[in-house]
Coordinates of C-alpha atoms and ligand atoms in Angstrom, one line a residue:
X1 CA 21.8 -14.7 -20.4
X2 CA 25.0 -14.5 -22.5
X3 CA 25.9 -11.1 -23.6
X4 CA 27.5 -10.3 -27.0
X5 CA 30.3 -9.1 -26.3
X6 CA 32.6 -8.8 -22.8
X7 CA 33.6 -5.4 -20.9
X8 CA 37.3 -5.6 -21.3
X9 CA 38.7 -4.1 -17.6
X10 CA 38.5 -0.6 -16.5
X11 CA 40.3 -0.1 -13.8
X12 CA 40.4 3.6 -12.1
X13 CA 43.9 4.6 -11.4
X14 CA 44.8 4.3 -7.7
X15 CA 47.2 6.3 -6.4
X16 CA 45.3 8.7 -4.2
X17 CA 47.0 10.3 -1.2
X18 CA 46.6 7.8 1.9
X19 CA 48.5 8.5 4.4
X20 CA 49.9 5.4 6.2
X21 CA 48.8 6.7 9.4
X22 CA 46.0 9.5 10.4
X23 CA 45.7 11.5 13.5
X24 CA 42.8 13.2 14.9
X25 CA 41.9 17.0 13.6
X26 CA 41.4 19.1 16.7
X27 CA 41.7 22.4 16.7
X28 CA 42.9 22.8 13.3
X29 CA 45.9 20.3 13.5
X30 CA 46.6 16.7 13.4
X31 CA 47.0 15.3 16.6
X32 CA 47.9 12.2 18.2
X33 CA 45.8 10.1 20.3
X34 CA 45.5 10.3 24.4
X35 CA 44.4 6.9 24.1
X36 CA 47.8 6.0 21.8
X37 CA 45.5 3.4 19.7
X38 CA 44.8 2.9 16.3
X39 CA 42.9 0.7 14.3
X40 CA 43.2 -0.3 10.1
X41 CA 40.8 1.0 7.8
X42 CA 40.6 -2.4 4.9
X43 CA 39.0 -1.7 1.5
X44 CA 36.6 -4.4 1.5
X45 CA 37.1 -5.2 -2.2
X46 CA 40.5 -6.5 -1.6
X47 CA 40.8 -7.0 2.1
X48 CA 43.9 -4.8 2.3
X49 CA 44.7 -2.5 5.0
X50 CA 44.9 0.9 3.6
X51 CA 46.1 2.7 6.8
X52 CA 46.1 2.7 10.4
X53 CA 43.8 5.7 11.4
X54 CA 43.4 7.3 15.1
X55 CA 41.1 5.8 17.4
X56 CA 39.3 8.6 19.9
X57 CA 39.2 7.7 23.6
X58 CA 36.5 9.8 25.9
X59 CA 39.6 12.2 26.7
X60 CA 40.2 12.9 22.7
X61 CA 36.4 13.7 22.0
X62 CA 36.6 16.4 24.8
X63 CA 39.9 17.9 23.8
X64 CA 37.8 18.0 20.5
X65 CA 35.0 19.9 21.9
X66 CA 36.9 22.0 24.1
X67 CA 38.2 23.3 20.6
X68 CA 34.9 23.7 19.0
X69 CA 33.4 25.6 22.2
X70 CA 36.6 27.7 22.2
X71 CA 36.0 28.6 18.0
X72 CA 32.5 29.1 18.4
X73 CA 32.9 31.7 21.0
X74 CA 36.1 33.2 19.6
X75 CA 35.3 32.9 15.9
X76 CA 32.5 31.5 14.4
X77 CA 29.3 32.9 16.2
X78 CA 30.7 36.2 16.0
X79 CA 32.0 36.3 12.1
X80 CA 29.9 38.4 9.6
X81 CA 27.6 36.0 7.8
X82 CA 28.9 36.6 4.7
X83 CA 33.0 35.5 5.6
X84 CA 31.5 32.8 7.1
X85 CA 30.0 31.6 3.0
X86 CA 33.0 32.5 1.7
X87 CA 34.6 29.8 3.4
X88 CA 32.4 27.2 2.9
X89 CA 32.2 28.0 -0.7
X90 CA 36.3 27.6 -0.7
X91 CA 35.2 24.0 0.6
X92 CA 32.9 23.2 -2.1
X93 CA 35.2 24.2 -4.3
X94 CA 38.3 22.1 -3.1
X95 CA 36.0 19.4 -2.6
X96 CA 35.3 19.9 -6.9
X97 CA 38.8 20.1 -7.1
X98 CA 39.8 17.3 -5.5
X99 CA 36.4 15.1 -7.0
X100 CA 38.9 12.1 -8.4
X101 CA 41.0 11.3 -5.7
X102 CA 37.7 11.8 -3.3
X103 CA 35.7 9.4 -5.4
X104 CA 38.9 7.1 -5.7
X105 CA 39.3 7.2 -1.6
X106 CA 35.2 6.5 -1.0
X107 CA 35.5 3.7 -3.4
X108 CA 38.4 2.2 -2.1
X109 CA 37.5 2.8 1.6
X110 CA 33.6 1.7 1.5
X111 CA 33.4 -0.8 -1.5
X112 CA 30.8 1.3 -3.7
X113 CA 31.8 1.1 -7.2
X114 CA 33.5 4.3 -8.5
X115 CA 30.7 5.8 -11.2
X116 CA 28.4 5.8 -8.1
X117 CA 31.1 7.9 -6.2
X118 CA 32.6 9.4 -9.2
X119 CA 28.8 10.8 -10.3
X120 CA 26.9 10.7 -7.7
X121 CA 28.4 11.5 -3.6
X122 CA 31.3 13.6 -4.2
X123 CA 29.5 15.9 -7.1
X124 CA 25.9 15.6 -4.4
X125 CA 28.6 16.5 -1.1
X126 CA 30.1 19.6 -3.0
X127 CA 26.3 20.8 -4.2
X128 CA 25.7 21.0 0.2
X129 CA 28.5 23.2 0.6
X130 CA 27.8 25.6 -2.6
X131 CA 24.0 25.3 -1.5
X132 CA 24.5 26.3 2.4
X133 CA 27.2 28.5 1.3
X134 CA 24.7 30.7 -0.2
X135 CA 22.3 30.3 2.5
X136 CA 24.8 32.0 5.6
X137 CA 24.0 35.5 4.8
X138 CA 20.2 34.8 3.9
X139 CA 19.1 33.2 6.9
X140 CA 17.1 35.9 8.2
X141 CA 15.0 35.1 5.3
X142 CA 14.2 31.5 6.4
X143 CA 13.0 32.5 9.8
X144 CA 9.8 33.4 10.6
X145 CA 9.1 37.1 10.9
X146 CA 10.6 39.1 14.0
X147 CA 12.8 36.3 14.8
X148 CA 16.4 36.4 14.5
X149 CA 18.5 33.9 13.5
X150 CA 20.2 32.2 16.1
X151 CA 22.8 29.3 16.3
X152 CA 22.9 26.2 18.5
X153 CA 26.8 26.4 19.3
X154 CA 28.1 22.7 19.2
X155 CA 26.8 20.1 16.8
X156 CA 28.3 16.2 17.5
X157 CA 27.5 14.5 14.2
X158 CA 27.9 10.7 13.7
X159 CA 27.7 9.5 10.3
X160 CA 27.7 5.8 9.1
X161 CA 29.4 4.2 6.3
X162 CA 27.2 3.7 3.5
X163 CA 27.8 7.2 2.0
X164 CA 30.8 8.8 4.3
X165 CA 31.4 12.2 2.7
X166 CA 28.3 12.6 1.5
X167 CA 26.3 12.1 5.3
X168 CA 29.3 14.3 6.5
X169 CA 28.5 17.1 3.7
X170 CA 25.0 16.8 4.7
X171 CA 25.6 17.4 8.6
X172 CA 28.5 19.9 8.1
X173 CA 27.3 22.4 5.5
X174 CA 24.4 23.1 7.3
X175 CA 25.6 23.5 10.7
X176 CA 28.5 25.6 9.5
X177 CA 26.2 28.0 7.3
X178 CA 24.0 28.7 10.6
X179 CA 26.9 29.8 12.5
X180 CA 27.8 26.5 14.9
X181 CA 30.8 24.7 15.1
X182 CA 31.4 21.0 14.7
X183 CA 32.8 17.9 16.1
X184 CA 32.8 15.2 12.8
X185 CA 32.4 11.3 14.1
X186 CA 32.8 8.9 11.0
X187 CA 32.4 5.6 10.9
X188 CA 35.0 3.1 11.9
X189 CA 34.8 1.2 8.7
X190 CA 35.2 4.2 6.2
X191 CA 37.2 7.1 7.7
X192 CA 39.2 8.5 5.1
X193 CA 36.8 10.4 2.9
X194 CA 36.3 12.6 6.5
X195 CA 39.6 13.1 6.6
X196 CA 40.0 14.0 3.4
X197 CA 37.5 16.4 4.2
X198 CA 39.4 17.5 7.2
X199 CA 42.8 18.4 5.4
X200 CA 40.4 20.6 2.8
X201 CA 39.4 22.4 5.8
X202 CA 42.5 22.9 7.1
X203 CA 43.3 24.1 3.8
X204 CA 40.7 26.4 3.0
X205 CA 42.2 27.9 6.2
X206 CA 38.8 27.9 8.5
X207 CA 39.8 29.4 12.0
X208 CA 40.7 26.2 14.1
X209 CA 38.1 24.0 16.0
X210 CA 35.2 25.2 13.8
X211 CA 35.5 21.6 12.2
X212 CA 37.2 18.5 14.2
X213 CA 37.3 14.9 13.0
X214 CA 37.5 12.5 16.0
X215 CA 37.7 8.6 14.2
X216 CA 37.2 5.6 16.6
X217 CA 34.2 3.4 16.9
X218 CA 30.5 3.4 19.1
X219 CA 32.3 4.3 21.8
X220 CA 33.8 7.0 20.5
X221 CA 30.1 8.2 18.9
X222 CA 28.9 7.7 22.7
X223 CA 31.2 9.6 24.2
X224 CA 30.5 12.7 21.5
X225 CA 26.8 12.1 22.5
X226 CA 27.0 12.1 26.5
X227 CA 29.3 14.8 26.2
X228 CA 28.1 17.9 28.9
X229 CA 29.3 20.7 26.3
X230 CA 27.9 19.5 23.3
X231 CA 24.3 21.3 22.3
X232 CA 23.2 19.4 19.6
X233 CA 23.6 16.1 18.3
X234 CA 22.5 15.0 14.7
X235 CA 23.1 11.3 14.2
X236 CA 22.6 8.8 10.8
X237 CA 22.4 5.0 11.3
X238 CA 20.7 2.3 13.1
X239 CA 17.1 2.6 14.5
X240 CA 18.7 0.7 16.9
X241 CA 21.8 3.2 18.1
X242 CA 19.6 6.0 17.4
X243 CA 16.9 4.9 20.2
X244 CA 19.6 4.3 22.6
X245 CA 20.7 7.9 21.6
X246 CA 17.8 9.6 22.4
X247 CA 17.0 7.7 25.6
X248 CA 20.4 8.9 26.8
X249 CA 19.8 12.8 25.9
X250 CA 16.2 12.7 27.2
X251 CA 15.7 15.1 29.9
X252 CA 18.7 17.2 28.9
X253 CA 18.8 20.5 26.7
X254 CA 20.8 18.9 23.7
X255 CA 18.9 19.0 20.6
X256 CA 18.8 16.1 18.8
X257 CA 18.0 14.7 14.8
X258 CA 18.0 10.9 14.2
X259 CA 18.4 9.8 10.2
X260 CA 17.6 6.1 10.6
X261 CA 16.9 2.7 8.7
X262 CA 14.4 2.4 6.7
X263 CA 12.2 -0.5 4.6
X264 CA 10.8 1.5 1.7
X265 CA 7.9 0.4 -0.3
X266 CA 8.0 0.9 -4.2
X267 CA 4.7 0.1 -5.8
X268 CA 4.0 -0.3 -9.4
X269 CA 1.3 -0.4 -11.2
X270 CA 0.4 -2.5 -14.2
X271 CA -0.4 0.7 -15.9
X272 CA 2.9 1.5 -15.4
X273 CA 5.8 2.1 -18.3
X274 CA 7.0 -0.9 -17.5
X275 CA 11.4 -0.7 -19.2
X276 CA 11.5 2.7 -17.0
X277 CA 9.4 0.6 -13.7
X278 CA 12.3 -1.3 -14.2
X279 CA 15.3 0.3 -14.4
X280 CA 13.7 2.7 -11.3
X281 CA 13.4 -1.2 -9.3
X282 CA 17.1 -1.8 -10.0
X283 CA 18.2 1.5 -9.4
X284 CA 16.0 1.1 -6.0
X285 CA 17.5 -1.8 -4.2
X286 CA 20.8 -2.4 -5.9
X287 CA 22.0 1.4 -5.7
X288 CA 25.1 1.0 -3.7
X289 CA 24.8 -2.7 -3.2
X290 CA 21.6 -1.9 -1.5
X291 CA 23.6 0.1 1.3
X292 CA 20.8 2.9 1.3
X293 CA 18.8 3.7 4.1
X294 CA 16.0 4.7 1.8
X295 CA 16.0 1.9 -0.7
X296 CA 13.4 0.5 -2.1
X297 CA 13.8 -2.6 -0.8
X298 CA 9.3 -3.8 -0.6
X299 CA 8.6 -4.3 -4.1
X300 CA 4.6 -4.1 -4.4
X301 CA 3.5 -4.9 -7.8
X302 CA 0.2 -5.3 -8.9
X303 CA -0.5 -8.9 -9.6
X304 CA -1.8 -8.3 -13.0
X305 CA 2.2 -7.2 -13.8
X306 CA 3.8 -9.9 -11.5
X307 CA 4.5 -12.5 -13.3
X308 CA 6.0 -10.5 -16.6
X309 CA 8.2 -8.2 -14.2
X310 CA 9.8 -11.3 -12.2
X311 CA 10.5 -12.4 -16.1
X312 CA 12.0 -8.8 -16.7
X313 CA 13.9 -8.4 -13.6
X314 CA 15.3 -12.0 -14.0
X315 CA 17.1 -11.2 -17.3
X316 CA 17.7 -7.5 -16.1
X317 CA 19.4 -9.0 -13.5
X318 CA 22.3 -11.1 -15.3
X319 CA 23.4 -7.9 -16.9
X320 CA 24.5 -5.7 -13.8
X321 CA 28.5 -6.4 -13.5
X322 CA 29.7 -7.6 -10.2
X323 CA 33.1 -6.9 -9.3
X324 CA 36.2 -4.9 -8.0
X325 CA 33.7 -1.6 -7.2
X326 CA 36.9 0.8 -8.7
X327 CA 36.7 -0.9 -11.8
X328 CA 34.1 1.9 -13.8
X329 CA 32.2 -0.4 -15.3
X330 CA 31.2 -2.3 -12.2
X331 CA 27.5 -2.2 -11.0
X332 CA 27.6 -3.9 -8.1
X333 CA 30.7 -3.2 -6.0
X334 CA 31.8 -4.8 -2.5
X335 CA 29.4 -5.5 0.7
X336 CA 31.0 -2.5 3.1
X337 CA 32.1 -5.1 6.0
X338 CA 32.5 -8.7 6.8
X339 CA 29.6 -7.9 9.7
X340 CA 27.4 -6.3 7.0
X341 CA 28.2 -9.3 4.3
X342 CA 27.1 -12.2 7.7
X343 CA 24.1 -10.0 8.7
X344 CA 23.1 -10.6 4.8
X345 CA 23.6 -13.7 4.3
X346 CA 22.2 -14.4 7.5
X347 CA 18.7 -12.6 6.5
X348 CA 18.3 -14.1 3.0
X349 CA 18.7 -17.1 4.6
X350 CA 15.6 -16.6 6.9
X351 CA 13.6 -16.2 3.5
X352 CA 14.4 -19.3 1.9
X353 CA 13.9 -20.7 5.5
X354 CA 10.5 -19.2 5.9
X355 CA 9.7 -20.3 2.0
X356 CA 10.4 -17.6 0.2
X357 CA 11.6 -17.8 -3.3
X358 CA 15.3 -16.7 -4.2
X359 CA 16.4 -15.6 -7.7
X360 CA 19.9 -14.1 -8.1
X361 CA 22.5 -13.1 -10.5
X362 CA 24.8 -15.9 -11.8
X363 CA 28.1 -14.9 -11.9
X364 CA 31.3 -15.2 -10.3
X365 CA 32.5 -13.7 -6.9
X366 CA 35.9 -12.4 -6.5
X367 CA 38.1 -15.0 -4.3
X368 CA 38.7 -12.1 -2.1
X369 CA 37.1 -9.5 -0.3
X370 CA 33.3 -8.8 0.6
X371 CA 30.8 -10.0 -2.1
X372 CA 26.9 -10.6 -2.3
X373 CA 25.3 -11.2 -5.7
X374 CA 22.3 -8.7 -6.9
X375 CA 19.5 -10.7 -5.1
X376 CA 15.7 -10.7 -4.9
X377 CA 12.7 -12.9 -3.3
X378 CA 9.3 -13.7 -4.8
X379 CA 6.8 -15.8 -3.3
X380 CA 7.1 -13.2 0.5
X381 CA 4.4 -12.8 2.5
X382 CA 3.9 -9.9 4.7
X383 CA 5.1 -11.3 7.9
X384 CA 8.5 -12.9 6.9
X385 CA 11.6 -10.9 8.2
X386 CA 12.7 -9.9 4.5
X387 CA 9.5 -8.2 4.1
X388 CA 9.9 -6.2 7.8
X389 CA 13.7 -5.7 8.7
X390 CA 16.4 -4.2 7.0
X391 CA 18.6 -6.0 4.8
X392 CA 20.7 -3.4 3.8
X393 CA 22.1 -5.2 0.9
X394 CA 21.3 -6.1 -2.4
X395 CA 18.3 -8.2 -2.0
X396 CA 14.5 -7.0 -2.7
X397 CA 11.2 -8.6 -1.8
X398 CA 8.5 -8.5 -3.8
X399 CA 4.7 -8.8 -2.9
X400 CA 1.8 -7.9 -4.8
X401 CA -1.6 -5.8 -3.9
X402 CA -4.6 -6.1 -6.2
X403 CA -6.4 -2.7 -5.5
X404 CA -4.9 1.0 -4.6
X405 CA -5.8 0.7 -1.1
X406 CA -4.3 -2.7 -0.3
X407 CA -0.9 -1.2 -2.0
X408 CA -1.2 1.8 0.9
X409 CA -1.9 -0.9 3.4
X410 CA 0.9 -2.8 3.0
X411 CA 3.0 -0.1 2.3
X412 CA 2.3 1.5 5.4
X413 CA 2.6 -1.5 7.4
X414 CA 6.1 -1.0 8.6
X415 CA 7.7 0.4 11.4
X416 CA 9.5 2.5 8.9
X417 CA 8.4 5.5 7.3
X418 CA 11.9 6.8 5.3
X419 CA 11.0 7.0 1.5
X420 CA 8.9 5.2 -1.1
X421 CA 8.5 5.1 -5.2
X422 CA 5.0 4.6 -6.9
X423 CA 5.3 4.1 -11.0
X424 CA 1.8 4.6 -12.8
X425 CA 0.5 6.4 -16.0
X426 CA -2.1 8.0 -13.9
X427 CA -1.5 11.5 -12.3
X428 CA -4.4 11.2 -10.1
X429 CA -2.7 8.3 -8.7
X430 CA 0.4 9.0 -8.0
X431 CA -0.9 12.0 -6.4
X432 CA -3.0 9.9 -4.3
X433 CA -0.7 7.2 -3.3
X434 CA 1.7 10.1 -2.5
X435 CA -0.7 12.0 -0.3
X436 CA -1.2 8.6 1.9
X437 CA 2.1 7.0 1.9
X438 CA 3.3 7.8 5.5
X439 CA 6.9 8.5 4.3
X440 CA 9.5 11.5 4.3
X441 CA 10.1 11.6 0.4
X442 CA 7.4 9.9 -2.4
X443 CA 9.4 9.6 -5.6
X444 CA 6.7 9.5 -8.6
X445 CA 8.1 7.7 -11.7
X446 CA 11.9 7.9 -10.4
X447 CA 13.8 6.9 -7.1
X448 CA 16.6 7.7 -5.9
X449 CA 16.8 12.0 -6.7
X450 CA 19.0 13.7 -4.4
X451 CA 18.7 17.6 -4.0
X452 CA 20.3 19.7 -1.9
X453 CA 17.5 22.0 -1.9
X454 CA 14.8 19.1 -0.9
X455 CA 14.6 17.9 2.8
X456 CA 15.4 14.3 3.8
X457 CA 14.1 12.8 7.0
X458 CA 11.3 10.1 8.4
X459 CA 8.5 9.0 9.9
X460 CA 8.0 6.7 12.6
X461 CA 10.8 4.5 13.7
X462 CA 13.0 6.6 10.8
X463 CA 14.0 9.1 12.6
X464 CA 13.1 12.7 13.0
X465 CA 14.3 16.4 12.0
X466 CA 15.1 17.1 7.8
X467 CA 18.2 17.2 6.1
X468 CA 18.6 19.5 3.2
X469 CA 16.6 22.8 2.3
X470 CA 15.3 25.6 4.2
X471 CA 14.4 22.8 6.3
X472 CA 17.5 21.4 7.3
X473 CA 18.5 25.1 8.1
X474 CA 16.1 25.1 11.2
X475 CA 17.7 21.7 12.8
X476 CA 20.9 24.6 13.6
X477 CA 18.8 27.2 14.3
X478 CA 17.1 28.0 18.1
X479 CA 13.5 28.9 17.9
Ligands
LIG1 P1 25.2 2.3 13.2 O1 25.8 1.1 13.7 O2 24.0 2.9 14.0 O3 26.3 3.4 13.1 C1 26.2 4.7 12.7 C2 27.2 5.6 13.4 O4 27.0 5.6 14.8 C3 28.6 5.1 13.2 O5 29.5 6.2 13.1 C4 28.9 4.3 14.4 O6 30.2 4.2 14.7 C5 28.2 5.2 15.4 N1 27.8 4.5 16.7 C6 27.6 3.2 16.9 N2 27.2 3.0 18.2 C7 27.1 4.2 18.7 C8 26.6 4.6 20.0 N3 26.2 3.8 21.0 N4 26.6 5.9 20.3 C9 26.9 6.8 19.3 N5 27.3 6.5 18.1 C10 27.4 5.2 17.8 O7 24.7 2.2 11.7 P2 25.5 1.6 10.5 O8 25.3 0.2 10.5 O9 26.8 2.1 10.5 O10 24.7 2.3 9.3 C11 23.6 1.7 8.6 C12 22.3 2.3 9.2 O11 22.2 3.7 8.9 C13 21.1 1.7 8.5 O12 20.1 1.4 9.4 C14 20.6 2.9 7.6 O13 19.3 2.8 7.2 C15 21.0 4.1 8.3 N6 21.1 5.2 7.5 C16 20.1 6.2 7.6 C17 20.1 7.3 6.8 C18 19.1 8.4 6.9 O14 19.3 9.5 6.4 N7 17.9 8.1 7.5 C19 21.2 7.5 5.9 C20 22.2 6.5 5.8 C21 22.1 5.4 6.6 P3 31.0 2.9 14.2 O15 30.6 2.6 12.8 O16 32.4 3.4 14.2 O17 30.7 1.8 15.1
LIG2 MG1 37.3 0.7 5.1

């Protein structure tokens, strides 16, 4: 479809402050590395290196909990609830502050086009830290009667790439409103928005080791999990890392959380209104170039409604903008890694293989750097591998279901149990399908709300443990 008119570019300015090279933040300072190695971060719009960053050998990971042992029992624990929200309301403040040249750095760092970090994960990562802010001298009030509130003392947290500050605001704010102390492990592809984070901390003057950013790569998230001194681990990624997590902490006394993948269904109904159906579908799947671990990524649609929503989607399609992701009128921005773009390519490839039906955006990809156009499948049948695994890119499958049952069967046939989205007129039914979706979070005629205040977490092969509200209070909490 030819538009009437052209977006003329947009480029954000760049000219945040990267470093050339990082250290590690251990103990309130910037430190090199035992190991002496670095490794480039690229922005995978461009392929440029945008700076060498630290990588964290076994030795640096305990130097970094040594530190957050020492802060916990010097500082932290025994600070009065209330100094302990001042500070993390100084970080929700900087991180406000600082919003542009955060958003600038995710963009740049990860591929996601800058509205989406601009308006969504730095304004969603400062609302964790104003939210558990307020929540350090109220805890008393979450527990259940006669108990006291108690912290864990050190919390490893891994975080992947798809949204870096924001999965680090998520795991931070919380453990730091409860009283523990923290030892930060990004992901190797996307460090700098945690170090960013880092030099607000150091900045907002928390007493060192109370936050410490160790950057490196599995091995480095390994060693953070096997470590003897570390109480808690809270981890976001792969079903697959996170099994092989907790079959290495079983039998010890570390708590644990997992945050994994997910293969949500969205259902909608033909009494649904269809232009919003829509726009929730795109926003579903091709919400950060489908990097989301709750996207919904299993269209169901009523077969009545098939055939006029695969017209819809079509045209919908050819009018997201594909492009440099810091340009702020691009939809869809980079694919976060050259592995990521191959383990895409390689998937839609099994659907046409297995006789599925591809429809994509026309347009042009950039010459350079990591691209996938805004994808989806028709024609899938319950047992191909787009319907099952993750694709974690922009590509959705769509079935149909005749009856509200069948839609809950198939929904719920999935290893998977993260989110899902139904879209009908009907109260009664969206109440229904809600109560019998075996998923962490039902959206009802939206996708894709974030809350501080509302907990986040799965079923099944998802993971266990909640993120955000009261809830995510008690994953730092004994009891
Ligand atoms: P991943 O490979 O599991 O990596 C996640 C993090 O774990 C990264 O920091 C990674 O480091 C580290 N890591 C890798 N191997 C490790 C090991 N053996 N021990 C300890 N840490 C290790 O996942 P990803 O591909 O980066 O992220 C995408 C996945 O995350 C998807 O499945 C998605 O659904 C899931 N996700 C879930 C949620 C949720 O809330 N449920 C939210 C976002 C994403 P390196 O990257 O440096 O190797
Ligand atoms: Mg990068």
């Amino acid at each position: 479809m030819s538009s009437i008119f052209e977006y003329a570019p947009a480029p954000e300015t760049t000219k945040p402050a990267i470093r050339e090279q990082y250290g590690l933040f251990i103990n309130g300072a910037w430190v090199a590395p035992q190991s002496g190695k670095y490794f480039d971060t690229v922005n995978p719009a461009t392929e440029e290196t945008l700076a060498r960053v630290a990588y964290a050998s076994p030795e640096d990971v305990d130097r970094a909990v040594r530190a957050a042992r020492k802060a916990y029992d010097k500082y932290w624990r025994k600070m009065r609830p209330a100094d302990r929200a001042k500070y993390i309301y100084r970080i929700a403040r900087a991180i406000t502050e600082r919003s542009r040249e955060l958003a600038v750095l995710e963009t740049l760092d990860g591929g996601k086009p800058i509205k989406e970090s601009r308006d969504f994960d730095v304004p969603t990562a400062a609302a964790h830290f104003f939210y558990y802010a307020g929540w350090a001298d109220k805890l008393e009030w979450a527990m259940r009667a006669g108990r006291e509130p108690e912290p864990l003392g050190v919390a490893g947290q891994i975080v992947p790439w798809n949204f870096p500050l924001l999965m680090a605001a998520w795991k931070v704010a919380p453990a730091l409103a409860c009283g523990n102390t923290v030892v930060l492990k990004p992901a190797e592809t996307t460090p700098l928005t945690a170090l960013a984070l880092a030099q607000i901390i150091q900045e907002a003057d928390l007493p060192p080791g109370v936050v410490n950013v160790v950057t490196g790569d599995g091995a480095t998230g390994a060693a953070l999990v096997s470590h003897d001194d570390v109480d808690k681990i809270a981890f976001t990624g792969s079903t697959e890392v996170g099994k092989a997590i907790q079959r290495s902490l079983a039998g010890t006394r570390k708590r644990l959380t997992l945050e994994l993948g997910g293969k949500a269904a969205h259902i909608v109904f033909a009494d649904a209104p269809m232009e919003q159906a829509i726009e929730g579908v795109v926003n579903g799947i091709y919400f950060n170039q489908g990097h989301v671990c709750c996207a919904g990524s299993r269209l169901l649609v009523q077969e009545s409604v098939h055939d006029e929503l695969v017209v819809r989607l079509t045209e919908r399609l050819q009018t997201l903008r594909l492009g440099n992701p810091i340009d702020k009128n691009t939809d869809i921005g980079a694919i976060n890694s050259r592995a990521q773009l191959d383990k895409i390519t390689e998937l839609v490839q099994s659907g046409i293989d297995q006789g599925a039906v591809l429809v994509q955006q026309s347009c042009t990809l950039p010459d350079r750097g990591y691209y996938f156009p805004a994808s989806f499948f028709t024609n899938v049948q319950m047992s191909h591998r787009i319907a099952r695994e993750e694709i974690f890119g922009p590509v959705l499958s769509i079935l149909t279901f005749r009856t509200p049952d069948e839609a809950l069967e198939k929904a719920n046939n999935t290893p998977y149990g993260l989110s899902a989205g139904v879209w009908t007129d009907k109260g009664s039914k969206n109440m229904y399908i809600a109560q019998h979706l075996r998923a962490g979070v039902v959206w009802c005629n939206t996708f894709n709300q974030f809350d501080p205040s509302s907990p986040f977490g799965g079923y099944k092969e998802s993971g266990f443990g909640r993120e955000g509200g009261v809830h995510g209070l008690y994953e730092y909490l004994a009891h």
